[in-house]
Amino acid sequence: MGQLVAPGQKLVEQQLADGRRVYRSSIPLPDELPDILVRLARWAKEQPDKVLLSEPREGARRSISYGEALARARALRQVLTGRYGLRKGDCVATLAPAGIDALVLKLACLSGGFVHAALPPFPFRDGVETEATSSFLENARPRLIVAPSGHPAIQGMDAVSLNDLAVDGSDMATPGVDESVSPDDWAAIFFTSGSTGAPKGVPITRGMVSSNQAAIAAMWPFVVETPPVLVDWLPWHHVFGGLDNIFKVIWNGGAMHVDAAPGPATIEATAKLMADVCPTMHIAVPLGLRLLLDRLENDDAGALALTRNLRAIFFAGAGIDADLWRRLAAFRDSHGDFQVLSGYGATEAASTITLSPAPLERPGELGHPCPATAWRLSTSTAAVSCASLVPTSRPAI
């Protein structure tokens, strides 16, 4: 196997006159930053039959290939413009959970230059406008709301059923035509409460998506060498799952297999799915890792099925306690040739800000800044916060 992480990475420190320190990575951001839809089109041409995403469906699994995903997205883009009158820059808000139909809608928005806004399910559970939902809608100002079949928002908020937007792409009148876009165009709005407790809409530009994924690939060449195969349960209304992970798969020509959220009732199905698809990378929050280790630590066959093609286990989203770290390190030492990696992110930076520059040997490390991203740390401990992490290459939002 090739390099897990780019060799020779260094943390570059700059002392400012006012006492603050700025830290950057020595790894440069690639000059070429294609749009995420260009990346999708590349894989649709080079590997049209490869599975892009699969989801559970009635006791089995349903999948969509790269070629099918692009064709269906472009066909749906025509439906959204022709039937619903959407134009470039209009917002499409969705309550659709992670899966094939949600993916096609996300890609159709990219094709049409629409702004995709994934709404959190809990505030909209009753499908009516309330004080809890109004802030989301005022932020996004959607021209169209899309909901799963049977969702109360279809009646209560005039949402369009996702089933009514189902298209197969076979009768598309103008194949291959996408809206002309620029890196400064908004691709999505993600919501975060941050430290305020109130939902805040964060616009994500297409350039932010490209620079983020290109930076990850520059720091971690293994995602290019071994296109990521993920078993993933993270919700798509959060930037971790709905932006970083799915676009990491598309950027590098990999595959995502949508799984149920981790829990005692679902862990057996998760272990079986991992044995079937042999992930190359496992991305999780610490709770998910704990449940996975509970299931696999004393099951050599199950552990081998997970680690057969595994290059890395990546955790983020929360700190990892010392006991869980020891268990994870012992599992790594006993099974396979994978490494443990971590990172840190923020919605405002299109997710990833820092990544492990080398395999972790202890918990608590945030890693190095991604290429073309800087940390600016104040001399006051109280002032060190997410707000002091400045992504220097991203467009202002």
Short mmCIF file of C-alpha atoms in Angstrom, two decimals:
data_model
loop_
_atom_site.label_atom_id
_atom_site.label_comp_id
_atom_site.label_asym_id
_atom_site.label_seq_id
_atom_site.Cartn_x
_atom_site.Cartn_y
_atom_site.Cartn_z
CA MET A 1 0.00 0.00 0.00
CA GLY A 2 1.06 3.60 -0.63
CA GLN A 3 1.34 6.49 1.78
CA LEU A 4 -1.47 6.84 4.30
CA VAL A 5 -0.72 10.52 4.79
CA ALA A 6 1.41 12.92 2.76
CA PRO A 7 5.07 12.63 3.87
CA GLY A 8 7.00 15.55 5.24
CA GLN A 9 4.06 17.48 6.61
CA LYS A 10 5.10 20.25 8.98
CA LEU A 11 3.28 22.77 11.12
CA VAL A 12 4.40 26.25 10.04
CA GLU A 13 4.22 28.86 12.82
CA GLN A 14 4.14 32.64 12.39
CA GLN A 15 4.39 35.06 15.32
CA LEU A 16 2.35 38.25 14.83
CA ALA A 17 3.29 41.61 16.26
CA ASP A 18 0.33 41.62 18.64
CA GLY A 19 1.43 38.33 20.22
CA ARG A 20 -0.94 36.05 18.36
CA ARG A 21 0.34 32.98 16.57
CA VAL A 22 -0.81 31.73 13.19
CA TYR A 23 -0.34 28.08 12.19
CA ARG A 24 -0.50 26.63 8.70
CA SER A 25 0.32 23.35 7.00
CA SER A 26 3.38 23.01 4.80
CA ILE A 27 1.27 21.06 2.31
CA PRO A 28 -0.01 23.33 -0.51
CA LEU A 29 -3.54 23.31 -1.83
CA PRO A 30 -3.62 21.87 -5.38
CA ASP A 31 -3.86 24.45 -8.17
CA GLU A 32 -6.69 22.55 -9.86
CA LEU A 33 -9.97 22.75 -7.96
CA PRO A 34 -12.71 21.29 -10.18
CA ASP A 35 -16.34 21.62 -9.22
CA ILE A 36 -17.83 18.63 -7.39
CA LEU A 37 -20.24 18.07 -10.29
CA VAL A 38 -17.26 17.87 -12.66
CA ARG A 39 -15.83 15.15 -10.43
CA LEU A 40 -19.11 13.27 -10.55
CA ALA A 41 -19.24 13.56 -14.34
CA ARG A 42 -15.70 12.19 -14.57
CA TRP A 43 -16.56 9.05 -12.63
CA ALA A 44 -19.87 8.67 -14.46
CA LYS A 45 -17.86 8.50 -17.70
CA GLU A 46 -14.97 6.36 -16.43
CA GLN A 47 -16.94 3.95 -14.20
CA PRO A 48 -20.63 4.37 -15.05
CA ASP A 49 -21.70 1.02 -13.56
CA LYS A 50 -19.84 1.36 -10.27
CA VAL A 51 -22.09 1.67 -7.21
CA LEU A 52 -22.06 5.18 -5.83
CA LEU A 53 -24.55 4.64 -3.00
CA SER A 54 -26.67 1.85 -1.56
CA GLU A 55 -29.45 1.94 1.03
CA PRO A 56 -31.54 -0.60 2.94
CA ARG A 57 -34.86 -1.37 1.28
CA GLU A 58 -37.40 -3.98 2.46
CA GLY A 59 -34.89 -6.41 3.92
CA ALA A 60 -32.43 -6.06 1.04
CA ARG A 61 -30.34 -3.26 -0.44
CA ARG A 62 -31.03 -0.92 -3.34
CA SER A 63 -28.17 0.84 -5.12
CA ILE A 64 -27.49 3.53 -7.69
CA SER A 65 -24.43 3.73 -9.94
CA TYR A 66 -22.43 6.78 -10.94
CA GLY A 67 -23.93 6.82 -14.41
CA GLU A 68 -27.48 6.45 -13.11
CA ALA A 69 -26.98 9.11 -10.45
CA LEU A 70 -25.80 11.73 -12.95
CA ALA A 71 -28.55 10.92 -15.47
CA ARG A 72 -31.28 11.02 -12.84
CA ALA A 73 -29.94 14.23 -11.33
CA ARG A 74 -29.96 16.01 -14.68
CA ALA A 75 -33.46 14.72 -15.42
CA LEU A 76 -34.70 15.92 -12.03
CA ARG A 77 -33.08 19.29 -12.64
CA GLN A 78 -35.32 19.61 -15.70
CA VAL A 79 -38.38 18.71 -13.64
CA LEU A 80 -37.49 21.33 -11.04
CA THR A 81 -37.04 24.04 -13.68
CA GLY A 82 -39.90 23.03 -15.98
CA ARG A 83 -42.63 21.99 -13.52
CA TYR A 84 -41.76 24.14 -10.51
CA GLY A 85 -40.12 27.12 -12.19
CA LEU A 86 -36.88 27.01 -10.19
CA ARG A 87 -33.97 29.08 -11.40
CA LYS A 88 -30.31 29.33 -10.50
CA GLY A 89 -29.89 30.55 -6.92
CA ASP A 90 -33.32 29.37 -5.74
CA CYS A 91 -33.34 27.32 -2.54
CA VAL A 92 -34.71 23.78 -2.28
CA ALA A 93 -35.27 22.69 1.32
CA THR A 94 -35.58 18.99 2.07
CA LEU A 95 -36.57 16.69 4.90
CA ALA A 96 -35.45 13.59 3.00
CA PRO A 97 -33.24 11.22 5.02
CA ALA A 98 -29.93 9.95 3.67
CA GLY A 99 -30.44 7.65 0.71
CA ILE A 100 -30.71 7.39 -3.05
CA ASP A 101 -33.58 9.81 -3.58
CA ALA A 102 -31.97 12.37 -1.28
CA LEU A 103 -28.72 11.98 -3.22
CA VAL A 104 -30.42 12.52 -6.58
CA LEU A 105 -32.08 15.67 -5.25
CA LYS A 106 -28.77 16.96 -3.88
CA LEU A 107 -27.06 16.35 -7.24
CA ALA A 108 -29.99 17.87 -9.16
CA CYS A 109 -29.51 21.05 -7.15
CA LEU A 110 -25.85 21.09 -8.14
CA SER A 111 -26.82 20.57 -11.79
CA GLY A 112 -29.32 23.42 -11.73
CA GLY A 113 -27.33 25.80 -9.57
CA PHE A 114 -29.99 25.61 -6.84
CA VAL A 115 -29.14 26.00 -3.17
CA HIS A 116 -29.78 22.76 -1.25
CA ALA A 117 -30.88 23.14 2.39
CA ALA A 118 -31.28 19.98 4.49
CA LEU A 119 -33.70 20.70 7.34
CA PRO A 120 -33.33 18.94 10.71
CA PRO A 121 -36.15 16.41 11.13
CA PHE A 122 -37.16 16.98 14.75
CA PRO A 123 -38.46 20.60 14.57
CA PHE A 124 -40.46 19.65 11.43
CA ARG A 125 -41.83 16.38 12.79
CA ASP A 126 -45.44 17.70 12.85
CA GLY A 127 -45.17 19.21 9.38
CA VAL A 128 -46.49 22.67 10.27
CA GLU A 129 -44.94 26.08 10.62
CA THR A 130 -44.22 26.87 14.26
CA GLU A 131 -41.94 29.12 16.23
CA ALA A 132 -39.40 26.28 16.19
CA THR A 133 -39.44 25.95 12.39
CA SER A 134 -39.78 29.61 11.42
CA SER A 135 -36.11 30.46 11.97
CA PHE A 136 -35.02 27.68 9.58
CA LEU A 137 -37.43 28.81 6.90
CA GLU A 138 -36.55 32.49 7.34
CA ASN A 139 -32.88 31.63 6.92
CA ALA A 140 -33.29 29.36 3.90
CA ARG A 141 -36.26 31.10 2.21
CA PRO A 142 -36.95 28.00 0.10
CA ARG A 143 -38.87 28.17 -3.16
CA LEU A 144 -39.68 24.48 -2.71
CA ILE A 145 -39.85 22.10 0.24
CA VAL A 146 -39.41 18.38 -0.42
CA ALA A 147 -40.49 15.71 2.08
CA PRO A 148 -40.57 11.90 2.15
CA SER A 149 -43.80 10.22 1.08
CA GLY A 150 -46.38 10.37 3.88
CA HIS A 151 -44.64 13.14 5.83
CA PRO A 152 -47.15 15.57 7.44
CA ALA A 153 -45.33 18.53 5.82
CA ILE A 154 -46.83 17.52 2.48
CA GLN A 155 -50.23 18.61 3.78
CA GLY A 156 -49.22 21.08 6.47
CA MET A 157 -46.56 23.03 4.58
CA ASP A 158 -47.40 22.33 0.91
CA ALA A 159 -44.24 20.28 0.60
CA VAL A 160 -43.70 18.16 -2.52
CA SER A 161 -43.49 14.42 -2.01
CA LEU A 162 -40.08 13.00 -2.84
CA ASN A 163 -41.84 10.18 -4.68
CA ASP A 164 -43.43 12.72 -7.03
CA LEU A 165 -39.95 13.82 -8.09
CA ALA A 166 -38.74 10.31 -8.96
CA VAL A 167 -37.17 10.24 -12.44
CA ASP A 168 -35.00 7.67 -14.18
CA GLY A 169 -33.18 9.95 -16.62
CA SER A 170 -33.83 7.71 -19.64
CA ASP A 171 -35.97 10.25 -21.53
CA MET A 172 -33.99 13.38 -20.77
CA ALA A 173 -34.31 15.83 -23.64
CA THR A 174 -30.95 17.60 -23.26
CA PRO A 175 -28.43 15.17 -21.79
CA GLY A 176 -25.27 16.55 -20.29
CA VAL A 177 -26.47 20.13 -19.84
CA ASP A 178 -25.77 21.71 -16.44
CA GLU A 179 -26.18 25.28 -15.28
CA SER A 180 -23.10 27.46 -15.63
CA VAL A 181 -21.70 28.05 -12.16
CA SER A 182 -18.76 29.68 -10.39
CA PRO A 183 -16.84 28.80 -7.20
CA ASP A 184 -18.58 31.69 -5.39
CA ASP A 185 -22.08 30.32 -6.04
CA TRP A 186 -23.82 28.83 -3.05
CA ALA A 187 -24.19 25.06 -3.15
CA ALA A 188 -25.92 24.51 0.18
CA ILE A 189 -27.11 25.89 3.48
CA PHE A 190 -26.39 23.89 6.62
CA PHE A 191 -27.76 24.74 10.03
CA THR A 192 -25.74 24.90 13.21
CA SER A 193 -26.55 26.23 16.65
CA GLY A 194 -22.91 26.61 17.63
CA SER A 195 -22.55 28.23 21.04
CA THR A 196 -25.69 30.35 20.71
CA GLY A 197 -28.31 27.60 20.96
CA ALA A 198 -30.26 29.25 18.13
CA PRO A 199 -30.18 27.77 14.61
CA LYS A 200 -27.95 29.64 12.22
CA GLY A 201 -27.92 29.07 8.47
CA VAL A 202 -24.39 28.70 7.09
CA PRO A 203 -23.99 29.12 3.31
CA ILE A 204 -21.52 26.74 1.67
CA THR A 205 -20.12 27.76 -1.71
CA ARG A 206 -19.11 25.37 -4.45
CA GLY A 207 -15.53 26.61 -4.10
CA MET A 208 -15.55 25.70 -0.41
CA VAL A 209 -16.59 22.15 -1.29
CA SER A 210 -13.83 21.84 -3.89
CA SER A 211 -11.07 23.33 -1.74
CA ASN A 212 -12.08 21.22 1.25
CA GLN A 213 -12.06 17.94 -0.65
CA ALA A 214 -8.86 18.80 -2.52
CA ALA A 215 -7.19 19.65 0.79
CA ILE A 216 -8.23 16.34 2.35
CA ALA A 217 -6.89 14.44 -0.65
CA ALA A 218 -3.60 16.37 -0.46
CA MET A 219 -3.10 15.54 3.22
CA TRP A 220 -4.40 11.99 2.96
CA PRO A 221 -3.32 10.51 -0.41
CA PHE A 222 -4.77 7.13 0.59
CA VAL A 223 -8.31 8.37 -0.22
CA VAL A 224 -7.13 8.90 -3.80
CA GLU A 225 -5.14 5.67 -4.03
CA THR A 226 -7.94 3.64 -2.41
CA PRO A 227 -11.29 5.33 -3.21
CA PRO A 228 -13.24 5.35 0.06
CA VAL A 229 -15.83 2.66 0.67
CA LEU A 230 -17.89 3.79 3.64
CA VAL A 231 -20.58 2.21 5.80
CA ASP A 232 -22.12 5.45 6.99
CA TRP A 233 -25.03 6.37 9.26
CA LEU A 234 -24.38 10.08 9.82
CA PRO A 235 -27.44 12.27 9.13
CA TRP A 236 -27.42 14.45 6.03
CA HIS A 237 -28.82 17.55 7.69
CA HIS A 238 -25.44 17.87 9.43
CA VAL A 239 -22.33 19.00 7.55
CA PHE A 240 -20.29 15.93 8.62
CA GLY A 241 -22.45 13.36 6.84
CA GLY A 242 -24.39 15.47 4.35
CA LEU A 243 -21.45 17.39 2.95
CA ASP A 244 -18.06 16.02 3.96
CA ASN A 245 -18.61 12.27 3.76
CA ILE A 246 -20.82 12.04 0.67
CA PHE A 247 -18.66 14.52 -1.25
CA LYS A 248 -15.49 12.74 -0.11
CA VAL A 249 -16.91 9.63 -1.76
CA ILE A 250 -17.87 11.45 -4.97
CA TRP A 251 -14.62 13.43 -5.18
CA ASN A 252 -12.54 10.25 -5.09
CA GLY A 253 -14.84 7.85 -6.96
CA GLY A 254 -15.75 5.68 -3.98
CA ALA A 255 -18.96 4.20 -2.60
CA MET A 256 -21.21 4.91 0.36
CA HIS A 257 -23.46 2.30 1.96
CA VAL A 258 -26.11 3.98 4.10
CA ASP A 259 -26.58 2.29 7.45
CA ALA A 260 -28.89 2.69 10.44
CA ALA A 261 -27.73 4.76 13.40
CA PRO A 262 -25.60 2.68 15.80
CA GLY A 263 -27.37 1.02 18.68
CA PRO A 264 -27.83 -2.36 20.35
CA ALA A 265 -30.68 -3.20 17.97
CA THR A 266 -28.76 -2.33 14.79
CA ILE A 267 -25.16 -3.39 15.46
CA GLU A 268 -25.61 -6.93 14.10
CA ALA A 269 -26.90 -5.60 10.78
CA THR A 270 -24.00 -3.13 10.71
CA ALA A 271 -21.45 -5.91 11.25
CA LYS A 272 -23.03 -7.95 8.44
CA LEU A 273 -23.03 -4.99 6.06
CA MET A 274 -19.37 -4.34 6.80
CA ALA A 275 -18.56 -7.97 6.09
CA ASP A 276 -20.41 -7.72 2.76
CA VAL A 277 -18.87 -4.48 1.45
CA CYS A 278 -15.43 -4.45 3.18
CA PRO A 279 -15.04 -0.73 3.94
CA THR A 280 -11.71 0.96 3.27
CA MET A 281 -12.35 3.64 5.86
CA HIS A 282 -14.63 3.80 8.87
CA ILE A 283 -15.80 7.25 9.96
CA ALA A 284 -17.55 7.53 13.30
CA VAL A 285 -18.19 9.48 16.46
CA PRO A 286 -16.84 7.89 19.67
CA LEU A 287 -20.24 6.44 20.66
CA GLY A 288 -20.40 4.49 17.41
CA LEU A 289 -16.86 3.20 17.92
CA ARG A 290 -17.72 1.99 21.40
CA LEU A 291 -20.70 -0.01 20.12
CA LEU A 292 -18.63 -1.44 17.26
CA LEU A 293 -15.87 -2.54 19.61
CA ASP A 294 -18.43 -4.08 21.98
CA ARG A 295 -19.58 -6.20 19.03
CA LEU A 296 -16.22 -7.10 17.46
CA GLU A 297 -13.57 -7.24 20.18
CA ASN A 298 -14.28 -10.93 20.90
CA ASP A 299 -15.27 -11.90 17.37
CA ASP A 300 -12.15 -12.56 15.30
CA ALA A 301 -14.11 -13.44 12.16
CA GLY A 302 -16.22 -10.29 12.39
CA ALA A 303 -13.17 -8.16 13.10
CA LEU A 304 -11.37 -9.62 10.07
CA ALA A 305 -14.37 -8.84 7.87
CA LEU A 306 -14.22 -5.20 8.96
CA THR A 307 -10.45 -4.79 8.68
CA ARG A 308 -9.78 -6.82 5.52
CA ASN A 309 -9.54 -3.71 3.29
CA LEU A 310 -9.51 -1.07 6.03
CA ARG A 311 -6.93 1.70 5.70
CA ALA A 312 -8.10 3.92 8.56
CA ILE A 313 -10.62 4.48 11.33
CA PHE A 314 -11.41 8.17 11.64
CA PHE A 315 -13.23 9.68 14.60
CA ALA A 316 -14.47 13.22 15.17
CA GLY A 317 -17.48 15.08 16.49
CA ALA A 318 -16.58 14.54 20.15
CA GLY A 319 -13.58 13.83 22.33
CA ILE A 320 -12.55 10.25 22.95
CA ASP A 321 -12.01 9.11 26.53
CA ALA A 322 -8.87 7.28 27.66
CA ASP A 323 -10.56 3.90 28.12
CA LEU A 324 -12.10 3.92 24.64
CA TRP A 325 -8.77 5.02 23.17
CA ARG A 326 -6.99 2.08 24.80
CA ARG A 327 -9.61 -0.33 23.44
CA LEU A 328 -9.36 1.15 19.96
CA ALA A 329 -5.55 1.00 19.98
CA ALA A 330 -5.64 -2.62 21.15
CA PHE A 331 -8.11 -3.50 18.39
CA ARG A 332 -5.85 -1.81 15.84
CA ASP A 333 -2.82 -3.74 17.08
CA SER A 334 -4.68 -7.05 16.96
CA HIS A 335 -6.51 -6.79 13.64
CA GLY A 336 -5.35 -5.70 10.24
CA ASP A 337 -3.02 -3.02 8.94
CA PHE A 338 -5.10 0.11 9.50
CA GLN A 339 -4.37 3.31 11.39
CA VAL A 340 -6.39 5.61 13.65
CA LEU A 341 -6.90 9.20 12.46
CA SER A 342 -8.84 12.17 13.73
CA GLY A 343 -9.62 15.78 12.92
CA TYR A 344 -11.66 18.81 13.76
CA GLY A 345 -14.16 20.84 11.81
CA ALA A 346 -16.78 23.56 11.70
CA THR A 347 -19.83 24.07 9.54
CA GLU A 348 -18.54 27.51 8.53
CA ALA A 349 -15.49 25.92 6.89
CA ALA A 350 -17.41 23.30 4.88
CA SER A 351 -16.62 20.83 7.65
CA THR A 352 -12.94 19.94 7.87
CA ILE A 353 -10.38 22.34 9.39
CA THR A 354 -7.69 20.03 10.77
CA LEU A 355 -6.59 16.46 10.09
CA SER A 356 -4.07 14.07 11.58
CA PRO A 357 -0.75 14.56 9.78
CA ALA A 358 0.28 11.05 10.84
CA PRO A 359 -1.34 8.09 12.60
CA LEU A 360 -2.44 9.06 16.10
CA GLU A 361 -0.64 7.57 19.06
CA ARG A 362 -2.65 9.30 21.80
CA PRO A 363 -6.05 10.98 22.14
CA GLY A 364 -6.59 14.72 22.30
CA GLU A 365 -4.72 15.75 19.14
CA LEU A 366 -6.51 18.01 16.66
CA GLY A 367 -3.94 17.53 13.90
CA HIS A 368 -2.55 20.08 11.44
CA PRO A 369 -4.53 22.76 9.60
CA CYS A 370 -5.72 21.65 6.18
CA PRO A 371 -3.81 23.13 3.21
CA ALA A 372 -4.56 26.87 2.73
CA THR A 373 -6.30 27.00 6.10
CA ALA A 374 -4.86 28.84 9.11
CA TRP A 375 -5.35 28.73 12.87
CA ARG A 376 -5.07 32.07 14.56
CA LEU A 377 -4.63 31.68 18.30
CA SER A 378 -4.80 34.54 20.77
CA THR A 379 -2.46 34.85 23.72
CA SER A 380 -5.56 34.76 25.93
CA THR A 381 -6.66 31.19 26.64
CA ALA A 382 -10.25 32.34 26.87
CA ALA A 383 -10.08 33.68 23.33
CA VAL A 384 -9.07 30.39 21.75
CA SER A 385 -12.21 29.11 20.07
CA CYS A 386 -13.66 27.88 16.81
CA ALA A 387 -14.03 31.52 15.77
CA SER A 388 -10.25 31.89 15.77
CA LEU A 389 -9.85 29.22 13.10
CA VAL A 390 -9.75 31.21 9.86
CA PRO A 391 -9.98 29.33 6.53
CA THR A 392 -7.81 31.63 4.44
CA SER A 393 -8.63 30.13 1.05
CA ARG A 394 -12.41 30.10 1.40
CA PRO A 395 -14.65 32.81 -0.02
CA ALA A 396 -16.13 35.18 2.54
CA ILE A 397 -19.72 34.32 3.51
#
